[in-house]
């Protein structure tokens, strides 16, 4: 495989400052030592975009990896795009700024490049991230609207604590709703997307509005049906000398989205950064010949995260 510049693609933010590297590393890693090691490896390999969340309960480990990388001269703060996310139990406007400040302390940063509302579902406000009633049902919060939480995020941009804001785990309707009332529009919308869930309609809307679609689970989270074993993907991989993962990730960038992928294995972290431009016929085949439609993460329906182990 020959290297090209695809891996260094940066998408300028129309509704925020700077540009987001299209190739992103996600830090949804349950073990803290693994988080620290994998994040450091990702930075060494060349990833310049990290995705975090207070809900992952490992921002300290990411912060340690960042600190080590800065100290070692691997990169400087300005080279890096860091996103973190406001959790569902912090949607009340008065909880928003303290939540970001706590994330910043854990990450050892003065600002994040992007702050996302993790899901559009407000849970009972408080420090319990997974509030449940006696029947085990999630306790939602009807006392705050998404628009009110959004306004509180806009104030964080004014304060300089984040350079852009966005939404995650949303449907197209919710994005439209916020775009219609926003003073500062979403710069980024993060949703599950891979060849089995291309979200073309959302991508088109985002493109029209100058919003970056950031695809999570870009490899389908290694779940079955496994997109990495798809016949169309493996045939393209064979003839382009790429791995199936590289085909999926290259496709994500070439169609205009940014992506997040995660691995704790150094070889795969390197592989996932090392993407190359696909020929046009491969792009067409992925769009037209793959008919499977699979959503792996049901978070979009309930606000309850599908890939995060419950740790009480
Ligand atoms: N907004 C949200 O609600 C939300 C939800 C989910 C995820 N996210 C974000 O998106 C990031 C990525 O999501 P994800 O973890 O589902 O991504 P993913 O890259 O689709 O799936 C990761 C899984 O694929 C495996 N894998 C990674 N690279 C591979 C390769 N080259 N070949 C074969 N298998 C490979 C990993 O296993 P190994 O570790 O064993 O390599 C891991 O099990 C998360 O870390 C998080 O930051 C956001």
Tab-separated table of N, CA, C and O and ligand atoms in Angstrom, residues 26-28 51 56 85 118 168-169 190 216-222 228 245 260-265 268 271-272 297 299 307, ligand 1:
chain	number	residue	atom	x	y	z
A	26	UNK	N	-10.891	7.131	19.527
A	26	UNK	CA	-11.863	7.157	20.621
A	26	UNK	C	-11.288	6.525	21.872
A	26	UNK	O	-10.515	5.569	21.802
A	27	UNK	N	-11.683	7.055	23.028
A	27	UNK	CA	-11.100	6.569	24.287
A	27	UNK	C	-12.108	5.790	25.137
A	27	UNK	O	-11.959	5.709	26.343
A	28	UNK	N	-13.103	5.229	24.483
A	28	UNK	CA	-14.048	4.385	25.230
A	28	UNK	C	-13.375	3.030	25.492
A	28	UNK	O	-13.591	2.054	24.758
A	51	UNK	N	-11.307	11.569	21.171
A	51	UNK	CA	-12.691	11.683	21.627
A	51	UNK	C	-12.804	11.122	23.043
A	51	UNK	O	-12.423	9.977	23.289
A	56	UNK	N	-17.185	8.011	30.286
A	56	UNK	CA	-16.241	6.895	30.137
A	56	UNK	C	-15.432	6.668	31.418
A	56	UNK	O	-14.728	5.673	31.545
A	85	UNK	N	-17.524	15.181	26.397
A	85	UNK	CA	-18.988	15.234	26.308
A	85	UNK	C	-19.647	15.401	27.671
A	85	UNK	O	-19.191	14.837	28.666
A	118	UNK	N	-23.760	14.581	25.136
A	118	UNK	CA	-23.513	13.163	24.825
A	118	UNK	C	-24.744	12.496	24.211
A	118	UNK	O	-24.613	11.714	23.249
A	168	UNK	N	-24.563	14.668	20.006
A	168	UNK	CA	-24.184	13.270	19.770
A	168	UNK	C	-25.410	12.394	19.989
A	168	UNK	O	-26.323	12.758	20.736
A	169	UNK	N	-25.425	11.245	19.326
A	169	UNK	CA	-26.530	10.284	19.469
A	169	UNK	C	-27.892	10.907	19.175
A	169	UNK	O	-28.867	10.649	19.887
A	190	UNK	N	-22.013	13.832	16.278
A	190	UNK	CA	-21.370	12.510	16.395
A	190	UNK	C	-22.451	11.429	16.493
A	190	UNK	O	-23.277	11.454	17.413
A	216	UNK	N	-19.018	7.463	14.849
A	216	UNK	CA	-18.420	6.555	15.849
A	216	UNK	C	-18.741	5.124	15.460
A	216	UNK	O	-19.594	4.873	14.607
A	217	UNK	N	-18.034	4.173	16.084
A	217	UNK	CA	-18.140	2.760	15.702
A	217	UNK	C	-17.905	2.618	14.195
A	217	UNK	O	-18.639	1.910	13.501
A	218	UNK	N	-16.872	3.274	13.716
A	218	UNK	CA	-16.606	3.295	12.270
A	218	UNK	C	-16.286	1.903	11.726
A	218	UNK	O	-16.342	1.664	10.520
A	219	UNK	N	-15.979	0.969	12.643
A	219	UNK	CA	-15.742	-0.429	12.232
A	219	UNK	C	-16.884	-1.333	12.718
A	219	UNK	O	-16.726	-2.565	12.772
A	220	UNK	N	-17.991	-0.711	13.109
A	220	UNK	CA	-19.119	-1.522	13.590
A	220	UNK	C	-18.862	-2.143	14.953
A	220	UNK	O	-19.522	-3.099	15.346
A	221	UNK	N	-17.902	-1.597	15.690
A	221	UNK	CA	-17.600	-2.025	17.059
A	221	UNK	C	-17.263	-3.513	17.155
A	221	UNK	O	-17.417	-4.135	18.204
A	222	UNK	N	-16.823	-4.103	16.038
A	222	UNK	CA	-16.452	-5.532	16.052
A	222	UNK	C	-17.624	-6.442	16.378
A	222	UNK	O	-17.438	-7.545	16.887
A	228	UNK	N	-16.352	-5.937	8.833
A	228	UNK	CA	-14.997	-6.240	8.346
A	228	UNK	C	-14.952	-7.576	7.591
A	228	UNK	O	-13.957	-7.889	6.951
A	245	UNK	N	-10.437	-2.997	7.628
A	245	UNK	CA	-10.621	-1.816	8.490
A	245	UNK	C	-10.195	-0.555	7.740
A	245	UNK	O	-10.891	0.468	7.765
A	260	UNK	N	-14.220	8.001	14.228
A	260	UNK	CA	-13.562	7.569	15.464
A	260	UNK	C	-13.423	6.074	15.427
A	260	UNK	O	-14.382	5.359	15.102
A	261	UNK	N	-12.252	5.615	15.767
A	261	UNK	CA	-12.061	4.184	15.935
A	261	UNK	C	-11.233	3.982	17.192
A	261	UNK	O	-10.587	4.910	17.674
A	262	UNK	N	-11.279	2.775	17.724
A	262	UNK	CA	-10.620	2.504	18.999
A	262	UNK	C	-9.979	1.134	18.946
A	262	UNK	O	-10.590	0.189	18.442
A	263	UNK	N	-8.773	1.052	19.470
A	263	UNK	CA	-8.176	-0.258	19.689
A	263	UNK	C	-7.201	-0.131	20.847
A	263	UNK	O	-6.648	0.938	21.089
A	264	UNK	N	-6.990	-1.239	21.547
A	264	UNK	CA	-5.952	-1.243	22.583
A	264	UNK	C	-4.675	-1.905	22.045
A	264	UNK	O	-3.691	-2.000	22.755
A	265	UNK	N	-4.725	-2.353	20.787
A	265	UNK	CA	-3.576	-3.071	20.225
A	265	UNK	C	-2.740	-2.146	19.337
A	265	UNK	O	-3.241	-1.642	18.321
A	268	UNK	N	-2.992	-2.460	15.541
A	268	UNK	CA	-4.254	-2.004	14.949
A	268	UNK	C	-4.377	-0.480	15.010
A	268	UNK	O	-4.957	0.134	14.113
A	271	UNK	N	-2.503	0.592	12.104
A	271	UNK	CA	-3.264	0.225	10.889
A	271	UNK	C	-4.411	1.218	10.649
A	271	UNK	O	-4.656	1.649	9.521
A	272	UNK	N	-5.089	1.605	11.731
A	272	UNK	CA	-6.260	2.468	11.584
A	272	UNK	C	-5.889	3.901	11.220
A	272	UNK	O	-6.715	4.650	10.705
A	297	UNK	N	-25.733	0.246	18.273
A	297	UNK	CA	-25.811	0.916	19.574
A	297	UNK	C	-27.173	1.579	19.710
A	297	UNK	O	-27.498	2.501	18.953
A	299	UNK	N	-28.243	3.519	21.965
A	299	UNK	CA	-28.211	4.726	22.798
A	299	UNK	C	-29.114	5.819	22.239
A	299	UNK	O	-29.719	6.595	22.977
A	307	UNK	N	-22.352	0.581	24.539
A	307	UNK	CA	-21.024	-0.043	24.554
A	307	UNK	C	-20.274	0.181	25.869
A	307	UNK	O	-19.141	-0.236	26.022
B	1	LIG	N1	-21.373	9.156	21.178
B	1	LIG	C1	-21.532	7.944	21.609
B	1	LIG	O1	-22.526	7.592	22.255
B	1	LIG	C2	-20.475	6.935	21.327
B	1	LIG	C3	-20.796	5.575	21.379
B	1	LIG	C4	-19.784	4.647	21.105
B	1	LIG	C5	-18.515	5.077	20.779
B	1	LIG	N2	-18.230	6.422	20.758
B	1	LIG	C6	-16.869	6.912	20.478
B	1	LIG	O2	-16.400	6.314	19.300
B	1	LIG	C7	-15.170	5.620	19.536
B	1	LIG	C8	-15.044	4.471	18.585
B	1	LIG	O3	-16.143	3.575	18.759
B	1	LIG	P1	-15.942	2.033	18.757
B	1	LIG	O4	-15.044	1.630	19.873
B	1	LIG	O5	-17.258	1.387	18.653
B	1	LIG	O6	-15.110	1.870	17.388
B	1	LIG	P2	-14.779	0.691	16.429
B	1	LIG	O7	-13.404	1.016	15.960
B	1	LIG	O8	-15.883	0.497	15.462
B	1	LIG	O9	-14.752	-0.639	17.301
B	1	LIG	C9	-13.720	-0.925	18.177
B	1	LIG	C10	-13.571	-2.439	18.206
B	1	LIG	O10	-13.004	-2.885	16.970
B	1	LIG	C11	-11.769	-3.567	17.194
B	1	LIG	N3	-10.818	-3.069	16.189
B	1	LIG	C12	-10.204	-1.861	16.152
B	1	LIG	N4	-9.410	-1.751	15.088
B	1	LIG	C13	-9.498	-2.925	14.417
B	1	LIG	C14	-8.887	-3.409	13.239
B	1	LIG	N5	-8.043	-2.663	12.538
B	1	LIG	N6	-9.215	-4.659	12.825
B	1	LIG	C15	-10.066	-5.415	13.521
B	1	LIG	N7	-10.682	-5.013	14.655
B	1	LIG	C16	-10.395	-3.763	15.104
B	1	LIG	C17	-11.362	-3.229	18.604
B	1	LIG	O11	-10.773	-4.343	19.259
B	1	LIG	P3	-9.275	-4.270	19.900
B	1	LIG	O12	-9.267	-3.224	20.975
B	1	LIG	O13	-9.157	-5.657	20.442
B	1	LIG	O14	-8.359	-3.983	18.778
B	1	LIG	C18	-12.688	-2.900	19.292
B	1	LIG	O15	-13.279	-4.099	19.798
B	1	LIG	C19	-15.232	5.273	21.024
B	1	LIG	O16	-13.988	5.038	21.616
B	1	LIG	C20	-15.870	6.542	21.568
B	1	LIG	O17	-14.888	7.559	21.678
B	1	LIG	C21	-19.196	7.336	21.010
